[in-house]
PDB file of C-alpha atoms in Angstrom:
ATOM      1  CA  UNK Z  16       3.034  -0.924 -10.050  1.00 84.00           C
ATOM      2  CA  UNK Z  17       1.562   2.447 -11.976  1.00 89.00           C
ATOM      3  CA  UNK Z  18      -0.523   2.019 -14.880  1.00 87.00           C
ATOM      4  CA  UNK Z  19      -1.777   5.030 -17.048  1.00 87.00           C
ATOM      5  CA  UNK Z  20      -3.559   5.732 -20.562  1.00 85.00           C
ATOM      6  CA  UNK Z  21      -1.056   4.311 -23.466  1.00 84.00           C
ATOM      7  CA  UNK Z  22       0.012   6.918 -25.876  1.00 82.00           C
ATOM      8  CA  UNK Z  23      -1.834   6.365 -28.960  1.00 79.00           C
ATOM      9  CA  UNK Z  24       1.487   6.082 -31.105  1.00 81.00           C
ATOM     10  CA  UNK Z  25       2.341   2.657 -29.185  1.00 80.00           C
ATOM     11  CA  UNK Z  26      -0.730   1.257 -31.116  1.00 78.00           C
ATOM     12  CA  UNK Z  27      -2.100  -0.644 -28.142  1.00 75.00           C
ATOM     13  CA  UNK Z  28      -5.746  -1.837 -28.941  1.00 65.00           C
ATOM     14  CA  UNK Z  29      -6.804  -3.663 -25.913  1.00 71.00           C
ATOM     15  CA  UNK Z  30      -7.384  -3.086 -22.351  1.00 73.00           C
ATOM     16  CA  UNK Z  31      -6.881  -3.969 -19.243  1.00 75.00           C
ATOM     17  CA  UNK Z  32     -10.079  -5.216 -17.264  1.00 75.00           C
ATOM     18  CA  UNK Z  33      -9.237  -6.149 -13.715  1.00 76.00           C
ATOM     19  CA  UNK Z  34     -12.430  -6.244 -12.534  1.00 73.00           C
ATOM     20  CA  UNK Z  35     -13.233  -9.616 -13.266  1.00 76.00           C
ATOM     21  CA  UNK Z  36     -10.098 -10.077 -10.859  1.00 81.00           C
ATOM     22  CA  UNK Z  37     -10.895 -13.340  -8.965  1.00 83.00           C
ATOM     23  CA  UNK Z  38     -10.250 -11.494  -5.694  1.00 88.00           C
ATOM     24  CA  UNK Z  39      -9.426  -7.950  -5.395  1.00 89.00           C
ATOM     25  CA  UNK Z  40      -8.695  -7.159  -1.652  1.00 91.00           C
ATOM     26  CA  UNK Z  41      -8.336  -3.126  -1.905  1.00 91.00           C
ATOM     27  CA  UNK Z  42     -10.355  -1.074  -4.257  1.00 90.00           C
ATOM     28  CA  UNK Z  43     -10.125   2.803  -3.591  1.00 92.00           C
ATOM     29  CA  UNK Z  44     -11.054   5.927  -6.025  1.00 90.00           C
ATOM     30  CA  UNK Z  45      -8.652   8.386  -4.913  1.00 90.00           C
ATOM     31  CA  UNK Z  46      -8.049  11.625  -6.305  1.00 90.00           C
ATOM     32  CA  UNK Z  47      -4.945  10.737  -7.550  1.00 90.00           C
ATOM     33  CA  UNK Z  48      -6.248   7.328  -9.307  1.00 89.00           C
ATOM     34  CA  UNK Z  49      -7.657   3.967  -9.032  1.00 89.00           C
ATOM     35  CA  UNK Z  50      -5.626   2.032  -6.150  1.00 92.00           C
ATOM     36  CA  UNK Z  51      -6.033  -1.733  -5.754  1.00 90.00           C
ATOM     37  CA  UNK Z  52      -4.737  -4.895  -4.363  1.00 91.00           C
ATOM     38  CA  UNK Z  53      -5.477  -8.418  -6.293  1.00 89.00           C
ATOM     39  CA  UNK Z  54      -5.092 -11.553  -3.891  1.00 89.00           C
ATOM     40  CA  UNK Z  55      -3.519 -14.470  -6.238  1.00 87.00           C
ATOM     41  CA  UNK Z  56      -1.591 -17.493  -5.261  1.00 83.00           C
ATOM     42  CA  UNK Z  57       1.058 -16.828  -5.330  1.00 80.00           C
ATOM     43  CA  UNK Z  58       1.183 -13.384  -4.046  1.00 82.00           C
ATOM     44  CA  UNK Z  59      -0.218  -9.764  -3.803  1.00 86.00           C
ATOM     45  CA  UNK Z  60      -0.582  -7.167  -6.881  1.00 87.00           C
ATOM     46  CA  UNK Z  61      -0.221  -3.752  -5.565  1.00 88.00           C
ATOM     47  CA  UNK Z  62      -1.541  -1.277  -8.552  1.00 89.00           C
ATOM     48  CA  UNK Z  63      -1.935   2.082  -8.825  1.00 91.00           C
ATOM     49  CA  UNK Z  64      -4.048   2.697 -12.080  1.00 89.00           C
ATOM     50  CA  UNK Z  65      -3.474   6.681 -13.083  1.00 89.00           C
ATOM     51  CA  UNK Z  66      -6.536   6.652 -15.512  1.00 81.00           C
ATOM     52  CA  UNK Z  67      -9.877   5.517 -14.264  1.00 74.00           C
ATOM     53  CA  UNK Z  68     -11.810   5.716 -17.673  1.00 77.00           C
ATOM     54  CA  UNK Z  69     -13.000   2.194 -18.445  1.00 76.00           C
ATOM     55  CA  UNK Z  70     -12.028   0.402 -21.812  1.00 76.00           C
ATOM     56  CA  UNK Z  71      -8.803   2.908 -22.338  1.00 79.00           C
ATOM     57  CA  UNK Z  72      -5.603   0.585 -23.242  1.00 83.00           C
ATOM     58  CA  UNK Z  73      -3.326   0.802 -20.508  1.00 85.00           C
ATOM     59  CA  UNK Z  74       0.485   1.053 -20.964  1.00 86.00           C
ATOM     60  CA  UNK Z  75       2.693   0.166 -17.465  1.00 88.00           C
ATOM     61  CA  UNK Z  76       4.856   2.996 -15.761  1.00 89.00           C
ATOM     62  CA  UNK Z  77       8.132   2.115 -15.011  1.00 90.00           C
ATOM     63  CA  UNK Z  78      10.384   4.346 -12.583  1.00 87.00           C
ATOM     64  CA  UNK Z  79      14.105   3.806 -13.695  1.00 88.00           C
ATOM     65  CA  UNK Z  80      16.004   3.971  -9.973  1.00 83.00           C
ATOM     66  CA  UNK Z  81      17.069   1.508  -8.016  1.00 79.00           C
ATOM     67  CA  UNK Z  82      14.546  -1.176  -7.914  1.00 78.00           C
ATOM     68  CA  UNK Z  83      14.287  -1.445 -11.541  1.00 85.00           C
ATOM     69  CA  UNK Z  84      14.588  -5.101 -11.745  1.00 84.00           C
ATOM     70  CA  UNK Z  85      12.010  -5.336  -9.047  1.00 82.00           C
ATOM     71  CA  UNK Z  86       9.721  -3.223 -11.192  1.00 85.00           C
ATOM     72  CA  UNK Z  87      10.016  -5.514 -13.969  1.00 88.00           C
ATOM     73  CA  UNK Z  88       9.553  -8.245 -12.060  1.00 86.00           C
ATOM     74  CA  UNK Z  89       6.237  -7.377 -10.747  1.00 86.00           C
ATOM     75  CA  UNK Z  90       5.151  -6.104 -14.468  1.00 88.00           C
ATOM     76  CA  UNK Z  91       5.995  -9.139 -15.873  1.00 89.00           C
ATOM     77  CA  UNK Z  92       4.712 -11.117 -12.830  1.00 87.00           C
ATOM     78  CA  UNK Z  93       1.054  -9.468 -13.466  1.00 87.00           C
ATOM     79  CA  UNK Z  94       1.220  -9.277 -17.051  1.00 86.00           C
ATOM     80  CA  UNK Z  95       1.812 -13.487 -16.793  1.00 87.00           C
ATOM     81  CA  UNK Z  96      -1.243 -13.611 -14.950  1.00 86.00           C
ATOM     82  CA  UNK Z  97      -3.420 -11.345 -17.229  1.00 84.00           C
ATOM     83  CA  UNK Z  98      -2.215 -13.325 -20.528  1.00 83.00           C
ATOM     84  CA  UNK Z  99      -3.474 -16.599 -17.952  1.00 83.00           C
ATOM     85  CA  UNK Z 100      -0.479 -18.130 -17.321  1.00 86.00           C
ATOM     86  CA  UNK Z 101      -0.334 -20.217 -13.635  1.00 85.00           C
ATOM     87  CA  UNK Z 102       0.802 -18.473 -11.076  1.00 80.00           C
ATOM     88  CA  UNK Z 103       4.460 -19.188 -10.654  1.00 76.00           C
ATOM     89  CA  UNK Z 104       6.876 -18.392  -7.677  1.00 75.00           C
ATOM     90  CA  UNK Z 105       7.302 -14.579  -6.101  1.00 76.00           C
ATOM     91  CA  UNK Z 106      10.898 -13.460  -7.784  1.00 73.00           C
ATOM     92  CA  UNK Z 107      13.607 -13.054  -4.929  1.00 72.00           C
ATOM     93  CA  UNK Z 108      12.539  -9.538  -2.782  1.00 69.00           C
ATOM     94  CA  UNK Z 109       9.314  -9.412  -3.154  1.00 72.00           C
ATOM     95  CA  UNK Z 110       8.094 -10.422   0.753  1.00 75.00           C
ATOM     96  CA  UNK Z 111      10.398 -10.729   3.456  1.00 78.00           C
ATOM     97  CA  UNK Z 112      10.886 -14.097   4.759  1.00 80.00           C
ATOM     98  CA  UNK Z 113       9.607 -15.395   7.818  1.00 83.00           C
ATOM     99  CA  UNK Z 114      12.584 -14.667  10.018  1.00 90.00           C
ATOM    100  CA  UNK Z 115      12.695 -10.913   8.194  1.00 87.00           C
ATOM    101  CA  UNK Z 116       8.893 -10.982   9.357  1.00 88.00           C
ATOM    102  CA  UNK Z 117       9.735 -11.552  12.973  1.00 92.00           C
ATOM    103  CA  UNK Z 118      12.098  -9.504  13.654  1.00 92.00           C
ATOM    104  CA  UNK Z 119      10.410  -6.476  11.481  1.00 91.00           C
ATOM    105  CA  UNK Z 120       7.321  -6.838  13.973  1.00 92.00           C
ATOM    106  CA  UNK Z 121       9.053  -6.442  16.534  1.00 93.00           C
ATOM    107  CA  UNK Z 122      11.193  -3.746  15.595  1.00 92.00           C
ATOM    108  CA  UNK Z 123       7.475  -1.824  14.860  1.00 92.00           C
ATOM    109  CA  UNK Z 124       6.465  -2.741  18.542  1.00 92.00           C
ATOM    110  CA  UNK Z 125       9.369  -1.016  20.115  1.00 91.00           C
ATOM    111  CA  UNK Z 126       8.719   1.801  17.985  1.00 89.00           C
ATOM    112  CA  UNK Z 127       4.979   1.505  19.095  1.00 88.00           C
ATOM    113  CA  UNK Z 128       6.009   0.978  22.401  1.00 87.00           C
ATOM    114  CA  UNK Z 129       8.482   4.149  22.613  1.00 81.00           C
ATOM    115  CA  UNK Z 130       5.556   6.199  21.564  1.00 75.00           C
ATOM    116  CA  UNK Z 131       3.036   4.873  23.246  1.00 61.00           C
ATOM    117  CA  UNK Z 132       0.885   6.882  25.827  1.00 57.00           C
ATOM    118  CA  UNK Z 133       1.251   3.690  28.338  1.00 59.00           C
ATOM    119  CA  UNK Z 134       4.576   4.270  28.366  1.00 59.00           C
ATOM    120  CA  UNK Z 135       5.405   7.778  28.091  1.00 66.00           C
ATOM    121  CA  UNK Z 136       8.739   7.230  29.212  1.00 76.00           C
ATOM    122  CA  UNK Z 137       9.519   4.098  28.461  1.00 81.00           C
ATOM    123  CA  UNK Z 138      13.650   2.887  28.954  1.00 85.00           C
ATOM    124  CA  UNK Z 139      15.362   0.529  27.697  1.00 86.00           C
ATOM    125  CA  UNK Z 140      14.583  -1.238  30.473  1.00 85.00           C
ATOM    126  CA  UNK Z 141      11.136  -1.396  29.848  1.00 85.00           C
ATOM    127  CA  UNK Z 142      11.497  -2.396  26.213  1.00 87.00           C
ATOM    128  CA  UNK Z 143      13.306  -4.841  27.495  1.00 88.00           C
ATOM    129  CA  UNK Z 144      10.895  -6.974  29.594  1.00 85.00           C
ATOM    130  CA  UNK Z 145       8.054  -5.993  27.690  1.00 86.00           C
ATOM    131  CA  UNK Z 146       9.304  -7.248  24.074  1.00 89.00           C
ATOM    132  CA  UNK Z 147      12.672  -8.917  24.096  1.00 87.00           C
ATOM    133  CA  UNK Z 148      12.809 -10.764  27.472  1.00 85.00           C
ATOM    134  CA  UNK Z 149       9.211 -11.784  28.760  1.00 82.00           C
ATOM    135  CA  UNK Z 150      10.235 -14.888  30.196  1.00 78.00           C
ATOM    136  CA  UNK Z 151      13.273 -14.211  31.609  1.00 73.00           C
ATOM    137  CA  UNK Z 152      14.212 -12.526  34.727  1.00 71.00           C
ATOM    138  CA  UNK Z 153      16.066  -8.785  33.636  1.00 67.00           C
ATOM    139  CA  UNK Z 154      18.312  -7.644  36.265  1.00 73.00           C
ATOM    140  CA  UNK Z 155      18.474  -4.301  37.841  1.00 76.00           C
ATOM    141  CA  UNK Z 156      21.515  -1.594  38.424  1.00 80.00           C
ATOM    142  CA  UNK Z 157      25.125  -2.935  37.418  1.00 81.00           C
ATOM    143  CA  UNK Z 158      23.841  -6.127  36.509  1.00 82.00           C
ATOM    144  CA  UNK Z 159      21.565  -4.691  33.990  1.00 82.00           C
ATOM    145  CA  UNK Z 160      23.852  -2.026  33.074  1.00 86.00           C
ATOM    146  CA  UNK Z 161      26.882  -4.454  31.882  1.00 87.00           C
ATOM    147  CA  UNK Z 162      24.206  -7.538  30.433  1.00 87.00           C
ATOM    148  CA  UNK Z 163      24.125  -8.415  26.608  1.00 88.00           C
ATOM    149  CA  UNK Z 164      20.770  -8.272  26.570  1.00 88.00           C
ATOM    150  CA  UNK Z 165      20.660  -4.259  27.197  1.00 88.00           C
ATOM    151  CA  UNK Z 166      23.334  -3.882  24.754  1.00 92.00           C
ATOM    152  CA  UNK Z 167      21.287  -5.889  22.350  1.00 92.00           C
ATOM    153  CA  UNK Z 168      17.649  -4.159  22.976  1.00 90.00           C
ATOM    154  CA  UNK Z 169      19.997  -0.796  22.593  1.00 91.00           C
ATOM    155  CA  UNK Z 170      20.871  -2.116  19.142  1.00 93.00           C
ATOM    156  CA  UNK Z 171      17.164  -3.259  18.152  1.00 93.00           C
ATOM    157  CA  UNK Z 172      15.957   0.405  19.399  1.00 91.00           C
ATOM    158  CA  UNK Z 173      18.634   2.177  17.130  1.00 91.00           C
ATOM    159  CA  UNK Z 174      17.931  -0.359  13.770  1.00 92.00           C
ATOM    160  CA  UNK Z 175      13.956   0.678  14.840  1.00 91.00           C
ATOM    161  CA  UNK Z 176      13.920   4.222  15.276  1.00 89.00           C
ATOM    162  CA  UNK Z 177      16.453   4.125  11.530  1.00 90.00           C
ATOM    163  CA  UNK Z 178      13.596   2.854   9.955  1.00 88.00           C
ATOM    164  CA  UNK Z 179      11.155   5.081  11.051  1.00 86.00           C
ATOM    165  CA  UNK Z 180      13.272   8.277  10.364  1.00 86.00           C
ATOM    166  CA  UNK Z 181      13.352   6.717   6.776  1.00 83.00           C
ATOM    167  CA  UNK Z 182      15.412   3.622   6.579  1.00 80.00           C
ATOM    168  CA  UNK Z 183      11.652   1.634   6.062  1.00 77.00           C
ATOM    169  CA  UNK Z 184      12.755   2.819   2.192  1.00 76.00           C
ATOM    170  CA  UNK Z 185      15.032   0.348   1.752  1.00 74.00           C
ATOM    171  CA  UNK Z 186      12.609  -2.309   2.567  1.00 72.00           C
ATOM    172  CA  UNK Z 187      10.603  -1.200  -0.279  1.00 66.00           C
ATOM    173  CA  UNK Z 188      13.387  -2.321  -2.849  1.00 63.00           C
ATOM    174  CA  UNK Z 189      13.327  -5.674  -1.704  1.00 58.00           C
TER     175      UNK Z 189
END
């Protein structure tokens, strides 16, 4: 979420103060603005605050595109919180769920694991028993060659190395 100075014309008189933040996780001065993270209850604020001068009212920056509801969401999500309203439940989208989780993890270990200087060269194969089927005994030759399970760590490679080339994108729309 991007925050910047409010125009003076909008006739905001108060400001924002998020340093009395119960819990701020991230807090970096970049040249580009004031980046933080605020730990609540019921979820993570990501903010990137444009204007670092203290006491300046602060009006929220809202890209119209495709995650516009998600954008207002998460502005009125935080501005809830900063009025001190309870925390209430994350609006659908905001974190994957725990099955999403999974299978995103591993889908950033084969990617790891493609690239990594362990494995150079690492096949399918190797993916394979490494990630997908630790416990289980992966056959060899035509056996392997014709199985499910290569067909399905073929698939997992392809949906990993899509959202490394940019398909990772999508995941930030919710």
């Amino acid at each position: 979420m991007v925050l910047d100075t409010a125009d003076p014309d909008l006739g905001i008189a108060t400001s924002v103060t998020l340093d009395d933040w119960p819990l701020i996780l991230v807090d970096r001065h970049l040249s580009n603005g004031r980046h933080l993270v605020l730990a609540d209850t019921d979820g993570l604020h990501r903010l990137w605050l444009r204007d670092t001068s203290p006491g300046r009212p602060l009006a929220y920056v809202i890209a119209k595109d495709a995650s516009l509801d998600l954008r207002l969401a998460a502005v009125r999500r935080l501005d809830r919180r900063l009025a001190g309203a309870p925390p209430a439940k994350l609006p659908r989208g905001f974190m994957p769920t725990a099955f999403q989780r999974h299978r995103l993890s591993l889908l950033l270990d084969i990617i790891d694991m493609a690239k990594d200087r362990e494995y150079p060269e690492a096949t399918t194969y190797d993916i394979a028993r490494a990630l997908l089927y630790v416990d289980m005994g992966v056959g060899r030759g035509t056996d392997w060659k014709t199985s499910s399970e290569r067909r399905r760590t073929q698939r997992l490679m392809e949906e990993a190395f899509a959202l490394r080339d940019g398909g990772y994108r999508t995941l930030l729309r919710g």
